[in-house]
Each structure stands twice: as C-alpha cells, then as structure tokens.
Short mmCIF file of C-alpha atoms in Angstrom, two decimals:
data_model
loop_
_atom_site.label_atom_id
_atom_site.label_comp_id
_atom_site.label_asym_id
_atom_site.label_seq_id
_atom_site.Cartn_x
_atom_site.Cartn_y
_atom_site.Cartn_z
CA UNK A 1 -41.52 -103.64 -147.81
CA UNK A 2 -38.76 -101.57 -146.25
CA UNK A 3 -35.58 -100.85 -147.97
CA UNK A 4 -32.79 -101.15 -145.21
CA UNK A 5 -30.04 -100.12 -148.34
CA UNK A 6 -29.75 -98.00 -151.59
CA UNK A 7 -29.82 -99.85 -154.81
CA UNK A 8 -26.42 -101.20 -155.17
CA UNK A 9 -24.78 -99.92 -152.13
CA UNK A 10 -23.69 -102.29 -149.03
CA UNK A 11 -26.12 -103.15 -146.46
CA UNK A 12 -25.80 -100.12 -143.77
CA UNK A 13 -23.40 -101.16 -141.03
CA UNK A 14 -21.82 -98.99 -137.76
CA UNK A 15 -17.87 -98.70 -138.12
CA UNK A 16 -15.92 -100.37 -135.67
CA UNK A 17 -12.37 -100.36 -136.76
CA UNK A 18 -11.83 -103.31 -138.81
CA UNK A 19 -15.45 -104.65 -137.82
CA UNK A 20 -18.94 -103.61 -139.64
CA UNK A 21 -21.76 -104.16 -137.18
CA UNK A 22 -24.70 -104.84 -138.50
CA UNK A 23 -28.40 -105.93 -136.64
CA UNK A 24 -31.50 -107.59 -137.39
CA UNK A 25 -34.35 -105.21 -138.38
CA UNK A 26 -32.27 -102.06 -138.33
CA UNK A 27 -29.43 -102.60 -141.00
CA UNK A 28 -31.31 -105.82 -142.71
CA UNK A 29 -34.30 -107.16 -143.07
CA UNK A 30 -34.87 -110.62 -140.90
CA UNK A 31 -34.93 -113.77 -142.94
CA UNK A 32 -38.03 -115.84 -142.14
CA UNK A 33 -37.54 -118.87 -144.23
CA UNK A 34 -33.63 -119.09 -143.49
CA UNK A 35 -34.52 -118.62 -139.72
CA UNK A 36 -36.72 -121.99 -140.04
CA UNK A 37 -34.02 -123.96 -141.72
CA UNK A 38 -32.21 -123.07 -139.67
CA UNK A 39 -34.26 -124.37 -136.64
CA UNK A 40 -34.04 -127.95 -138.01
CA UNK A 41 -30.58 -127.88 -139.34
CA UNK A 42 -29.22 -127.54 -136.06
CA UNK A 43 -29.15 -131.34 -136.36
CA UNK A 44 -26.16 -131.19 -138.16
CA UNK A 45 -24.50 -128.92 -135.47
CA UNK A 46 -25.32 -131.40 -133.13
CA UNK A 47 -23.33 -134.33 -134.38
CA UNK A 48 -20.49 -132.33 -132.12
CA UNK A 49 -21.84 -134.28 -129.10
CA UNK A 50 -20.97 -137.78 -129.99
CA UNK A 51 -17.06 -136.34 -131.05
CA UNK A 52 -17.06 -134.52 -127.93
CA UNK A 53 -18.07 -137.81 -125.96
CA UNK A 54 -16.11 -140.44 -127.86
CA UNK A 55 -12.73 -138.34 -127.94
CA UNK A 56 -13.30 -136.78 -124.71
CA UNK A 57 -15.52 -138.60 -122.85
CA UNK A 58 -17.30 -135.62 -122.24
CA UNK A 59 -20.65 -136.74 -120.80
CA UNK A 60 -23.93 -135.21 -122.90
CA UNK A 61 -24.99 -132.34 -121.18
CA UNK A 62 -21.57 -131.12 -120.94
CA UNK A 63 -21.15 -131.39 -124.52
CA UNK A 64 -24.59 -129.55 -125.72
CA UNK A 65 -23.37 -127.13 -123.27
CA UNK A 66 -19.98 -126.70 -125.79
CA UNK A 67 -22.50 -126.79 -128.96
CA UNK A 68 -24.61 -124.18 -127.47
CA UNK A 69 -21.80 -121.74 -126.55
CA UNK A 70 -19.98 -122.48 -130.19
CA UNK A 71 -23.90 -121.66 -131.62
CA UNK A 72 -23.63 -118.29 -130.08
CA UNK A 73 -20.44 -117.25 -131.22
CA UNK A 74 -21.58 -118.32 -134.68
CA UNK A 75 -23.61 -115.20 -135.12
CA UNK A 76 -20.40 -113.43 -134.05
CA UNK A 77 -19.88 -113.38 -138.45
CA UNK A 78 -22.66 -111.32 -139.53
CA UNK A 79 -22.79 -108.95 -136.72
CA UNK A 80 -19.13 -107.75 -137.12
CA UNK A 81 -19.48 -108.11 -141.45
CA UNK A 82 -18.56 -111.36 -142.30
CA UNK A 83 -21.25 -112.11 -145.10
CA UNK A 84 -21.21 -115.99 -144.37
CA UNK A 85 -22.31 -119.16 -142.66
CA UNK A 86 -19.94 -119.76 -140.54
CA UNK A 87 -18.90 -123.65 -138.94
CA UNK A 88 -16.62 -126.20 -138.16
CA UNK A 89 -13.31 -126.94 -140.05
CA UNK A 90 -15.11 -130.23 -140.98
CA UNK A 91 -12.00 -131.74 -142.79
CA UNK A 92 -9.15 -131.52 -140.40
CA UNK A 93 -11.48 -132.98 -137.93
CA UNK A 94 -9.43 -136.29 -137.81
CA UNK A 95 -6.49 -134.54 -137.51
CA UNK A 96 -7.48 -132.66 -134.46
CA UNK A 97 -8.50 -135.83 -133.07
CA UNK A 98 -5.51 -138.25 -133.29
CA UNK A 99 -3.59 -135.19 -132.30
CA UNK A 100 -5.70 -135.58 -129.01
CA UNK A 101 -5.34 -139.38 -128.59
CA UNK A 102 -1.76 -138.38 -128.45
CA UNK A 103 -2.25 -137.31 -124.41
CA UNK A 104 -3.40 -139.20 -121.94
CA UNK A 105 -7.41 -139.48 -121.52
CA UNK A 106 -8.87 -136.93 -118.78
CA UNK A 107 -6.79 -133.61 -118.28
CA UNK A 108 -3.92 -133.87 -120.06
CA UNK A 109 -5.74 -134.76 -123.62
CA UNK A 110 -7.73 -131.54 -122.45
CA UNK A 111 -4.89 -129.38 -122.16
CA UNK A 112 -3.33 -130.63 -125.30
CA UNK A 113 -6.72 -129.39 -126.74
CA UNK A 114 -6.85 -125.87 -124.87
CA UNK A 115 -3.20 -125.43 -125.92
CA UNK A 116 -4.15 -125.93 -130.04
CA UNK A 117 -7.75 -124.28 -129.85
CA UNK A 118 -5.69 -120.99 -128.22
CA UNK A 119 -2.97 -121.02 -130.81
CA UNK A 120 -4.95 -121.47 -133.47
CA UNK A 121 -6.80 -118.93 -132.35
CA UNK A 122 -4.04 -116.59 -131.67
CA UNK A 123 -2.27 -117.31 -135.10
CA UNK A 124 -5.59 -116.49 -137.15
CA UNK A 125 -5.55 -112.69 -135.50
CA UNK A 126 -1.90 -112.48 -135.71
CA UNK A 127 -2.92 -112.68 -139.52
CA UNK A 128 -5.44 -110.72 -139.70
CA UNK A 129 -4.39 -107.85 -137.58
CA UNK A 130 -1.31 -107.25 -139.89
CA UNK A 131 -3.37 -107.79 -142.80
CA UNK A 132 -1.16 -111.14 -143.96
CA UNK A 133 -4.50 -113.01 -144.37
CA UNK A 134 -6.04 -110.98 -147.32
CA UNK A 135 -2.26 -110.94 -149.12
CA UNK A 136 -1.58 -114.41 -148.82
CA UNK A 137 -5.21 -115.13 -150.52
CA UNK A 138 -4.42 -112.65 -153.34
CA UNK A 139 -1.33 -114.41 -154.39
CA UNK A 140 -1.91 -118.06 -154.54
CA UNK A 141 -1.99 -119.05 -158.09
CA UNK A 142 -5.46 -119.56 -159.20
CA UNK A 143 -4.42 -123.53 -159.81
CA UNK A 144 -3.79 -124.13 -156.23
CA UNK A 145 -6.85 -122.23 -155.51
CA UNK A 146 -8.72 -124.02 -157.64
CA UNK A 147 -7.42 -127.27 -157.21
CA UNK A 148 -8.05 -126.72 -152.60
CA UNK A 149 -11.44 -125.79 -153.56
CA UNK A 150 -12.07 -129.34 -156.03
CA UNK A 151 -10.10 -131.80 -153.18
CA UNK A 152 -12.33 -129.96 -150.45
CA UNK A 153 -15.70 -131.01 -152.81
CA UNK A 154 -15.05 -134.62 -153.53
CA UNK A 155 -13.25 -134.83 -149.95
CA UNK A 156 -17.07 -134.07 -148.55
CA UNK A 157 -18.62 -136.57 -151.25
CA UNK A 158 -16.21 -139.11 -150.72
CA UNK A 159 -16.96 -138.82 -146.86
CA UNK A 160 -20.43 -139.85 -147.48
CA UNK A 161 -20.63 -142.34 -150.34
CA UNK A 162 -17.29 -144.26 -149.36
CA UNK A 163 -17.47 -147.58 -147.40
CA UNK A 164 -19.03 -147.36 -143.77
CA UNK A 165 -19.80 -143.69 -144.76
CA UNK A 166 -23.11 -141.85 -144.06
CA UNK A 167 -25.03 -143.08 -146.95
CA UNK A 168 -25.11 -146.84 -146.08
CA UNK A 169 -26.42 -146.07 -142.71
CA UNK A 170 -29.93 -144.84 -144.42
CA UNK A 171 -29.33 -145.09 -147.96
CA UNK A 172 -32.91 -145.37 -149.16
CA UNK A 173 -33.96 -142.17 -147.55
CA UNK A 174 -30.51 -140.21 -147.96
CA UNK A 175 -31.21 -141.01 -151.97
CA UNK A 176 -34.79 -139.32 -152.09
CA UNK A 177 -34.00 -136.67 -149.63
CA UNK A 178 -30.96 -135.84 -152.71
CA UNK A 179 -33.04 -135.80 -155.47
CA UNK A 180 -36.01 -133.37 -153.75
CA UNK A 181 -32.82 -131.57 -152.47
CA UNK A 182 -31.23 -130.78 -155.57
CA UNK A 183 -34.22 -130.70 -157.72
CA UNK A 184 -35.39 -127.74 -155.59
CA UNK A 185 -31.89 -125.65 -155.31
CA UNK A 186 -30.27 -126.22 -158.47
CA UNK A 187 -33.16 -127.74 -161.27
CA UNK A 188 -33.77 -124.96 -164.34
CA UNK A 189 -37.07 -126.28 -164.94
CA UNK A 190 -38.28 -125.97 -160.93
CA UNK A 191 -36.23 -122.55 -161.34
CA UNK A 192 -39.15 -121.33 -164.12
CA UNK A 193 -41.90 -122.83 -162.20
CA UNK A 194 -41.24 -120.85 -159.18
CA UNK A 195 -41.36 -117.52 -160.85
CA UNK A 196 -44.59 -118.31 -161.95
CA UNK A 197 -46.74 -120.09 -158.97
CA UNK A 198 -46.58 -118.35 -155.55
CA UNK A 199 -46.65 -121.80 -153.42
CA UNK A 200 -43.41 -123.50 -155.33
CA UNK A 201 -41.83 -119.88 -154.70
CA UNK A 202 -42.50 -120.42 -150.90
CA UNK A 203 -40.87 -123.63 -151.34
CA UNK A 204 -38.01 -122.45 -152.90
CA UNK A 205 -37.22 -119.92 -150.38
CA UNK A 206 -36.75 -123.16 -147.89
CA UNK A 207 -33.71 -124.36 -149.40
CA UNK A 208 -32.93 -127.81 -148.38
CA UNK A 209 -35.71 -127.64 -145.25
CA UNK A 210 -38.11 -129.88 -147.04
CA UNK A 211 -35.60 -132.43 -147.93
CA UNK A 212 -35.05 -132.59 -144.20
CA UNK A 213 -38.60 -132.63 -143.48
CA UNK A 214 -39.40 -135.42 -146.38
CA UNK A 215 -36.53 -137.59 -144.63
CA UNK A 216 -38.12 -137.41 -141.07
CA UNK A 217 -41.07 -139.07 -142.67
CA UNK A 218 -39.22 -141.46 -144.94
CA UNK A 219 -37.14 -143.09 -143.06
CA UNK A 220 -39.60 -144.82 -140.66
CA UNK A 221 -41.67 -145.66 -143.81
CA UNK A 222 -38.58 -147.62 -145.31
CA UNK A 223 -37.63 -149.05 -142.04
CA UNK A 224 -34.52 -146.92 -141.70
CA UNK A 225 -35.32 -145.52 -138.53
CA UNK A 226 -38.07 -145.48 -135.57
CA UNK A 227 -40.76 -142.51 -135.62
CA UNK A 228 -39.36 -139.50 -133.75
CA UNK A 229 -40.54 -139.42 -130.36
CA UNK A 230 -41.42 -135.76 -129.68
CA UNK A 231 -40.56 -134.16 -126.28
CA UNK A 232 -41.82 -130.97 -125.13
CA UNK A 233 -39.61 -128.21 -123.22
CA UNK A 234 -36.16 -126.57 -123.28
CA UNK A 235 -33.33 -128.66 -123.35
CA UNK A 236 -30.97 -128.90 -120.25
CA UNK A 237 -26.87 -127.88 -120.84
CA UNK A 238 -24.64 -128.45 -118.25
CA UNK A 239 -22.05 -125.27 -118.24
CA UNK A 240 -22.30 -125.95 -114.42
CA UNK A 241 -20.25 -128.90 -114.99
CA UNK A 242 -18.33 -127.56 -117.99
CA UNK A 243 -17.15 -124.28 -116.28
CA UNK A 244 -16.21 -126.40 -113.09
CA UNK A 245 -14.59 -129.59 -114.58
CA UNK A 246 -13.89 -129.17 -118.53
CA UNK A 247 -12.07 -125.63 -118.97
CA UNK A 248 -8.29 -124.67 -118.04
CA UNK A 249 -9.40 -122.14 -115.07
CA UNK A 250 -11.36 -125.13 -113.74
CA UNK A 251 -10.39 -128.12 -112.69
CA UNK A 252 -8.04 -128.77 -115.81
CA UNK A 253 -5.81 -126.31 -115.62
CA UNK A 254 -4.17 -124.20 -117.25
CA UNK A 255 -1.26 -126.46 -119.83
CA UNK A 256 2.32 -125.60 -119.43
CA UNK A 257 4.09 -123.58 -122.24
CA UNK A 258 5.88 -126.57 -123.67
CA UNK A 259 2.21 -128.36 -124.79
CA UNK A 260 1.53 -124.84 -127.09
CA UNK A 261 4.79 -125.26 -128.39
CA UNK A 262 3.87 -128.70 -129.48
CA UNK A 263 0.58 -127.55 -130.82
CA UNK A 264 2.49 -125.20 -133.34
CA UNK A 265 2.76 -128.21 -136.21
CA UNK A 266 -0.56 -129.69 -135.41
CA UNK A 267 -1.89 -125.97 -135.89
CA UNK A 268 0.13 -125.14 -139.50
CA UNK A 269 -0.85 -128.50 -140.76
CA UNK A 270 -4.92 -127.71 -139.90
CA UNK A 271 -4.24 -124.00 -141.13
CA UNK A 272 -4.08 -125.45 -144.74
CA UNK A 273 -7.62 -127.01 -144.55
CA UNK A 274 -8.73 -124.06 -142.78
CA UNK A 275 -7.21 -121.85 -145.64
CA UNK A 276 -9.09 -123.44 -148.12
CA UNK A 277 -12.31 -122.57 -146.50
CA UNK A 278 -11.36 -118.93 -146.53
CA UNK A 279 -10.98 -119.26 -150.15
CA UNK A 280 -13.76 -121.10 -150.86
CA UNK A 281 -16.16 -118.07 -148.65
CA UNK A 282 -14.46 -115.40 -151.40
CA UNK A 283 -15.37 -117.68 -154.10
CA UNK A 284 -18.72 -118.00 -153.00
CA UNK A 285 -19.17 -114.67 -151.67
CA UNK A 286 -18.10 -113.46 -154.90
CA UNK A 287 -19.90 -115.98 -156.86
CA UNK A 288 -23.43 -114.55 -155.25
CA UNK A 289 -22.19 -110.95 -155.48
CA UNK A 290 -21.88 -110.67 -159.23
CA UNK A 291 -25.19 -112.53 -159.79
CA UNK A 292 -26.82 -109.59 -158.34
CA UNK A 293 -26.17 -105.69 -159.29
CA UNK A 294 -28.49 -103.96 -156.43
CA UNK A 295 -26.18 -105.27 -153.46
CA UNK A 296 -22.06 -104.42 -152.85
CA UNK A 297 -20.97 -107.44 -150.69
CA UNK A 298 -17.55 -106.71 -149.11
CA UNK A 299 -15.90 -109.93 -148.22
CA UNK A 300 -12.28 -109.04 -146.22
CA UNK A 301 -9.99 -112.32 -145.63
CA UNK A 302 -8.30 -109.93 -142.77
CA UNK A 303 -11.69 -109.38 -140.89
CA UNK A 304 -12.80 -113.10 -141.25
CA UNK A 305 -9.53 -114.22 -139.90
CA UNK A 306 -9.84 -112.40 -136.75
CA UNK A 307 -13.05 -113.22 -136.48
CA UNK A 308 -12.88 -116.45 -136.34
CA UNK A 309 -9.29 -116.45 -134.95
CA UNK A 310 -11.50 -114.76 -131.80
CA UNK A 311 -14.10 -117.36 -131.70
CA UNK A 312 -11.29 -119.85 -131.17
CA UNK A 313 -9.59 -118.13 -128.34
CA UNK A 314 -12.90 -117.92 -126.61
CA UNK A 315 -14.12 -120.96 -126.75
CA UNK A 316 -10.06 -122.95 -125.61
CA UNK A 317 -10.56 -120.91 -122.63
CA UNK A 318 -14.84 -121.62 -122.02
CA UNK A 319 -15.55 -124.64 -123.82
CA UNK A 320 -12.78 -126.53 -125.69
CA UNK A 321 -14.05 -128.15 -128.94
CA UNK A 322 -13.08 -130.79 -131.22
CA UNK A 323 -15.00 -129.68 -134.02
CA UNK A 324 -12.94 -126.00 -133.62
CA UNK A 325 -14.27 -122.52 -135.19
CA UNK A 326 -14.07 -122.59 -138.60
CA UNK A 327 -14.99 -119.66 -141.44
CA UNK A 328 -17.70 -121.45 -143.29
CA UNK A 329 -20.31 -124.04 -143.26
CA UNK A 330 -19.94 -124.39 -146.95
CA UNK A 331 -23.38 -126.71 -147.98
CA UNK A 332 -25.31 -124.23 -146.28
CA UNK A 333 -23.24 -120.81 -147.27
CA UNK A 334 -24.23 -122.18 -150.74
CA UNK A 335 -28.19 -122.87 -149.98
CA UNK A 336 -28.13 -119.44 -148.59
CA UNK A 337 -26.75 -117.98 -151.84
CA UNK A 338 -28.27 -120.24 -153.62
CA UNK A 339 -31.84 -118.32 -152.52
CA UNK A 340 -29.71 -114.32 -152.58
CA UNK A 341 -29.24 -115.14 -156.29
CA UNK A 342 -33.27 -115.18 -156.78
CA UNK A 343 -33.25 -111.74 -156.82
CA UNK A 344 -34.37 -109.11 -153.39
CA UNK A 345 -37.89 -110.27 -153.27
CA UNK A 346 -36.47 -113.73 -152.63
CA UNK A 347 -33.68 -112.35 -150.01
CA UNK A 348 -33.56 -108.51 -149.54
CA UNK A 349 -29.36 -108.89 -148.13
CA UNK A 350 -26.72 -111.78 -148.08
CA UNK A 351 -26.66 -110.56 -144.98
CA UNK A 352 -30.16 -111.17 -143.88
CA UNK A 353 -30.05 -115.03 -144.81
CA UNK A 354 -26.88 -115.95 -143.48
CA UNK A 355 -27.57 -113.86 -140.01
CA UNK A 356 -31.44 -115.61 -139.63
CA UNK A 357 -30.08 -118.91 -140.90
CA UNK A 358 -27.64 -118.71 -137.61
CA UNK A 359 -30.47 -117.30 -135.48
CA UNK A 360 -32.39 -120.40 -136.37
CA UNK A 361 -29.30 -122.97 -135.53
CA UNK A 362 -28.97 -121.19 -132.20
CA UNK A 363 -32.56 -121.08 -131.27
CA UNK A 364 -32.77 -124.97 -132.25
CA UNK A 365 -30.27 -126.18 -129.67
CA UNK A 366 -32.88 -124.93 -126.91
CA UNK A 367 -35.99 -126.67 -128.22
CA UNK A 368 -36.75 -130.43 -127.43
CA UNK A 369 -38.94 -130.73 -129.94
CA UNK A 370 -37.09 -129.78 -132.53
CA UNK A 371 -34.15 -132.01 -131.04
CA UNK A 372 -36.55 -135.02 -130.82
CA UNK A 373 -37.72 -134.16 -133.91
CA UNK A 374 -34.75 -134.42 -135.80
CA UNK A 375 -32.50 -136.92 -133.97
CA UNK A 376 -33.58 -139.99 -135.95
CA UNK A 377 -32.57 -138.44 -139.08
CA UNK A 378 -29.23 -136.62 -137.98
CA UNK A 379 -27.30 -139.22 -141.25
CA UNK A 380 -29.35 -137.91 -143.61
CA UNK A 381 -29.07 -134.19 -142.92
CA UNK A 382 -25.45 -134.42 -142.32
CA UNK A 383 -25.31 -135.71 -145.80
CA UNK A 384 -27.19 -133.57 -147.17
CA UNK A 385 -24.83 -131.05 -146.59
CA UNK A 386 -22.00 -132.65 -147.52
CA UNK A 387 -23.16 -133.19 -150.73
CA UNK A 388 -24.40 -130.12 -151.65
CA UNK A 389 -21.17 -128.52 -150.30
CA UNK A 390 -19.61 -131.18 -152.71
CA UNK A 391 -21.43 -130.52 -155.64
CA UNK A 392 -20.78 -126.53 -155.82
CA UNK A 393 -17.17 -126.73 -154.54
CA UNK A 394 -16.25 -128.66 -157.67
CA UNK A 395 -18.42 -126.03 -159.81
CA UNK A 396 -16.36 -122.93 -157.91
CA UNK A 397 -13.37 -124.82 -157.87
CA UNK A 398 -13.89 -125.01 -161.70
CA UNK A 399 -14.44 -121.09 -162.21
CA UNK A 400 -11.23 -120.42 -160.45
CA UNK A 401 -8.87 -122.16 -162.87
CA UNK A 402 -7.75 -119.62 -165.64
CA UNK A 403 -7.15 -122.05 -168.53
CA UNK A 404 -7.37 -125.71 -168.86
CA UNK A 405 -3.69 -126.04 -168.36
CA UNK A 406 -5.03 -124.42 -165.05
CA UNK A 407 -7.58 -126.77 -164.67
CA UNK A 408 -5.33 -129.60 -164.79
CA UNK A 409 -3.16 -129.08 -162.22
CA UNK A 410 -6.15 -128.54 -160.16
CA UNK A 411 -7.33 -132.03 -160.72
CA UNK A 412 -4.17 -133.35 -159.99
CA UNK A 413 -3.98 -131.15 -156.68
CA UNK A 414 -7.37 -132.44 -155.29
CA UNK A 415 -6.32 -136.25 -156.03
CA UNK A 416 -3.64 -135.49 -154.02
CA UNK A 417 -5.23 -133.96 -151.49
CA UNK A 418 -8.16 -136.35 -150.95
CA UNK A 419 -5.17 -139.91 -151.02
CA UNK A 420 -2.36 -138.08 -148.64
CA UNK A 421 -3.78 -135.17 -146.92
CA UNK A 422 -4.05 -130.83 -147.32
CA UNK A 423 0.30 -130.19 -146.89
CA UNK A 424 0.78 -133.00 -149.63
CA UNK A 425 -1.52 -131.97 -151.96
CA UNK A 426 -0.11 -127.97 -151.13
CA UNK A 427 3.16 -128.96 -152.20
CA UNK A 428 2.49 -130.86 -155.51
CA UNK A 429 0.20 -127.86 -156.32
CA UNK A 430 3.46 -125.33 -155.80
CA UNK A 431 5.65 -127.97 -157.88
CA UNK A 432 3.26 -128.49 -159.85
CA UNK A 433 2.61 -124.40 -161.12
CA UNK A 434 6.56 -124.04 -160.94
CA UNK A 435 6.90 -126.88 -163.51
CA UNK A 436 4.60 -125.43 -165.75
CA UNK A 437 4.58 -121.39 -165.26
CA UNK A 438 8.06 -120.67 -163.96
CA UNK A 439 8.13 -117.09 -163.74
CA UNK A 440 4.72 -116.83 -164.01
CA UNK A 441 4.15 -118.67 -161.12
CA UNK A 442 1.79 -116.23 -159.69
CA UNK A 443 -0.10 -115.36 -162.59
CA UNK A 444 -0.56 -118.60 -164.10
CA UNK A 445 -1.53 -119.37 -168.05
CA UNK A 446 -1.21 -115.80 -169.09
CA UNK A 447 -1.47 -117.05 -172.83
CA UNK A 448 -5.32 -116.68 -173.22
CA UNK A 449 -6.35 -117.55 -169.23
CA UNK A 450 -7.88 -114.27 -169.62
CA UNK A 451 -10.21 -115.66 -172.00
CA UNK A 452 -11.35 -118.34 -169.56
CA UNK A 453 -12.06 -116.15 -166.92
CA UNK A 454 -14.37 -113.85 -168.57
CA UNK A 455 -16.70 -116.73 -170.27
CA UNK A 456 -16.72 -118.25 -166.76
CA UNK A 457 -17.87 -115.09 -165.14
CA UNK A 458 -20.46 -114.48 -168.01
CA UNK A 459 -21.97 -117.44 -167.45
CA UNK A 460 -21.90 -117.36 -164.11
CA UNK A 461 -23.67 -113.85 -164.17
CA UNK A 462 -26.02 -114.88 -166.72
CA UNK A 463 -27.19 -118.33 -164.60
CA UNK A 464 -27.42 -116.49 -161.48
CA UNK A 465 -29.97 -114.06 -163.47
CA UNK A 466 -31.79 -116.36 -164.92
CA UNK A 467 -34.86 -115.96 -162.40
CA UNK A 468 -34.64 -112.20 -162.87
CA UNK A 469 -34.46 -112.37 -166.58
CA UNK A 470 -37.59 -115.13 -166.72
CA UNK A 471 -39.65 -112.57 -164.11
CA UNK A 472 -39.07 -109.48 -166.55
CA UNK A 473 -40.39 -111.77 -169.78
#
C-alpha cells in the first residue's frame, strides 16, 4: 500500500496562503468505501429540491441544477484543508425560510435571498481573513460550548421523533434501519468481531451504507413504500433555466442596497447556529485526531470560515439556496471518523474519507439509478443522519464541559436553545457562566475542571483505540 505521509506528520498538502491543497491519489489515498456511501447518501442532499420548490417555487430541474452546483463546491473543503464533511446549516433552515416569505413570491423573495446568501457570505471571510473566527472560538467558555453542541444534538433528534416528524412517515423501517445503523458504527461487541473476520471488516468500513441499503428493501416489505422503480441514464439539470431566470445577473436582478441592509439581523441571528457547527467540526476533528497518533490533523476556524464564507458568495450570485453553505454535515463528519478511528488500514487520512465521501455525493446527483434507487427511502436516510448526528453531539457536547458545574449550565443552555431558538439560548448561556464564574468567566470551574478534562480525554483516547489495542492482542 502506498504511504502518501510520514508516521505522524500531516497529510502532504501545496501552500497556498491560508489554503492547503490537497488531491486525490497524490497527497491521499482515495477512499473506496466512503466514495460508495457516498453515492447513495446523496439522497439526503437531495431533500434541497422540495425546499427549493415549496419556498421558491423553483420548478425541479432548476432546483437539482442548485443541488448539483452546491455538490461541487462541497469538495471545495478538502481540497483547500478543511478536514470535514461539509453541508447545509440544517438548523436555521426555518429561519432562512420565513425570512423569505417575508418578500413577495417571484423576484423580490429572490433578491431578499441573494441579498442574505452574499452577506453571509461576505461576513464569514470578513472573519476569517482577520483571523476573528479562530479567536472568537478560543474564548467561549467551554459551558456555552458545550451546552451549543448538546441543543444542536437533541435539536436533530427532536426533529425526527417529534409529532409529524420523519419517523412517523416510515417508522417501521426508520426503527430497523437504527438499530443495524448503530449496531455497526458504535456496538463494542461488532467492534471485536470486525478485527477478527475480514467480511464484517468490509462491512464496517461502509458506515451507515447498509442501513440505507437494508431500508430500500424494508420498506416495501412493511408496506411503507412502493419498490423503487430503477431508471437508467444521467439525470437532466436545468442551469439553462437557472442562469437565465433564477440568479441576480439574470432575469432577477441584482437587489438594491437597502434589502442587504435588512439581511444584516437575519444573517447575525443564523451566524449563531452556524457558529455552533464550527465548534462542533473542532470537537470532532479533535475528537478523531487524538484517537490516532500516526496522523497531525490541523483544523483552522479562520480557513473554514472563508471557506465556506466563499461557497456562499458563489452560489447568491449562481444559484441561490435555501439550504445555504454550511461547515459540516455533522451525522456523516462523525461516520467518517467514526471509520479514521479504526486505525490506517481502515482509513489511511481523515482526509481521504471525507474528500471520497464528497466525491461520491457529487457523482450521485448525475446517476438515475442511483436517484431512482433511493427516492422511496429519502425519510429514512434523512433520519438516519439526524440521529446519528444527535447521538454523538450530546457525547462531544459532554467532553467539552470542564466540571459538572460546567455540565449543568450546558443542559440548561440546550433546553433553551431547542424551546426559544440559538440567540436565546446564547444569552442565558453568557448569564448563566457570569452568575456562576464571575471573573472566571472565560475559564470556567477552575476548582478541579482540570480534572474533568483529562479523564474525558483518556477515555476518549483509550475508546478510540480500542480496535488497535484488540488487533495487537
């Protein structure tokens, strides 16, 4: 097997100012089994198209068109150093939405979208070119960290199990598809079986692709869906259409500076939910990192920012999107390192997986088949997902407190968060630490949160070593 990196060094990258680029086959090795999940789990990137046509009104074609473009700029992360998955800001969402239902349907609510994608876009690289991004995520009191990272995780469970949510549409086949799901990613005993037999290693290295493929034949068996008709060919986006009647230097037009200006609180207010992402990548960046010795990952809040503050400015001016250009699809940032933590057999860079894994999204959006394939199912994968992105959010969100006092106000944060929104449950998480610490406001429980922290990072190092450990015995 080639080595693309010395033992414990980063993955080899060309400098490019603040930017790292790295490519397939030359600075890491390519990912088969993340590249296949990835193929399928494009259904999940998908659900953009009924947004796009029930806010917008945007016919189909038009919309795939958006998905596709928003696809490509995913693999923007990886190539310029950004060791993640990236996606959508999932949570704020809703917020972007009634924002739109604000303007009139047809241009104007178009505009009004241009004019917040832009800014938002604009403000991300305004923080990460002056290096604000990585400062302001080194001095938020591990608490609030802690406490964005729990609401965000039972946010994404609530969103499935609450009334109307995604479970009751195919509940029967959404609970199997969970229990083969986390079974396979996060069961000790399937953990010590696949260091010893070569097939349930193969299956390991799939992630949560089986628990996909298990609910495309489950569902028609429990009568929770039809049998996926299967169409051959390349599917058919319109950016014909798009780049003539759906962007501002179309048909459109450009929106006058008063609608940014009106953006700007609509923009601060999604910035919060979009901030907790960014701290939940370090987290789980970080988490991955020190369950493996022979790899430095360097995760830089500044970089990401631009990043993804670029991906936003591109796509208000090519293909405006409701489901906007987030850091990090979190479910599948964690199946990713979920597979890096096996050891460099399993996954030879955290690059390599989260690179193929996109690869495999943006390859999917082109093939009927797999579009045909996985349409019926589309509630089931999207939960999925969520769950698994709830699940380890609350066990991050958990290793970020410092002490139980710590711990506390977190809990109290993410109740807050998930009953009255991201800027409510910010500001009883800063009253909240000032109550308690004072001074010490920044540091937090500096009586023995010291303590905390290292058990929680031994036994974090020691679980993420466990397949290691059981290979050397």
């Amino acid at each position: 097997m080639r080595e693309y990196m010395p033992y414990g060094e980063e993955a080899p990258f060309i400098k490019a100012g603040p930017f790292k680029i790295r490519l397939p086959f030359i600075h890491y090795r390519f990912e088969v089994a993340d590249y296949i999940q990835g193929l399928l789990m494009c259904a999940v990137c998908l659900g953009a198209i009924p947004l796009l046509q029930d806010a917008l009104n945007m016919p189909f074609e038009v919309a795939l068109a958006v998905v596709i473009l928003n696809g490509f700029l995913y693999t923007w992360h990886t190539l310029l150093g950004d060791p993640v998955v990236p996606g959508w800001i999932t949570p704020a969402i809703p917020l972007l939405t009634a924002y739109c239902l604000t303007f009139p349907a047809g241009h104007a609510r178009m505009q009004g979208l241009v004019a917040f994608e832009i800014t938002l876009g604009i403000f991300a690289i305004l923080l990460g070119l002056t290096g604000v991004a990585g400062k302001i995520i080194g001095v938020i009191p591990p608490a609030i960290k802690s406490g964005i990272i729990l609401g965000a995780g039972i946010s994404a469970i609530t969103m499935i199990f609450k009334e109307g949510g995604k479970f009751e549409m195919m509940p029967y086949t959404t609970a199997i598809c969970l229990i083969v799901a986390f079974y396979l990613l996060f069961s000790n005993g399937f953990k010590r079986l696949s260091t010893k037999n070569k097939m349930w290693e193969t299956i390991a290295n799939l992630g949560i692709l089986p628990a996909v493929l298990i609910a495309v034949i489950v569902a028609p068996i429990v009568g929770e869906s039809a049998w996926p008709h299967i169409e051959f060919g390349f599917s058919n986006p319109d950016f014909h259409t798009l780049w003539t009647d759906w962007v501002p230097w179309g048909a459109v037009g450009w929106p006058a500076p008063i609608m940014f200006v009106k953006a700007i609180p609509t923009v601060l207010a999604i910035y919060i939910v979009l901030f907790g992402d960014v701290v939940q990548s370090k987290a789980l960046v970080h988490d991955a990192d020190i369950a493996r010795d022979d790899e430095t990952i360097d995760y830089n809040p500044n970089r990401a920012h631009l990043i993804f503050g670029i991906r936003n400015t591109i796509m208000g001016v090519i293909g405006p999107d409701i489901t906007m250009c987030g850091p990090l699809w979190a479910a599948m940032q964690v199946v990713v390192c979920e597979r890096y933590k096996k050891g460099r057999r399993s996954m030879q860079s955290l690059f390599g997986g989260a690179a193929s894994f996109r690869f495999g999204t943006f390859t999917g959006y082109w093939l009927l088949p797999i579009l045909t394939l996985v349409q019926p199912i589309l509630s089931v994968a999207l939960a999925l997902t969520m769950i698994v992105q709830g699940f380890v959010s609350v066990r991050i969100g958990v290793q970020q407190s410092q002490s139980f006092k710590d711990l506390g106000i977190a809990g109290v944060i993410a109740g807050a968060l998930l009953v009255k929104g991201s800027a409510f449950g910010l500001v009883i998480g800063v009253l909240a630490c000032l109550l308690c610490y004072g001074k010490d406001f920044l540091k937090g429980d500096t009586t023995f949160g010291h303590l905390w922290s290292a058990e929680v990072e031994v036994m974090t190092k020691e679980s993420g070593n466990l397949e290691a450990d059981e290979e050397v015995a």
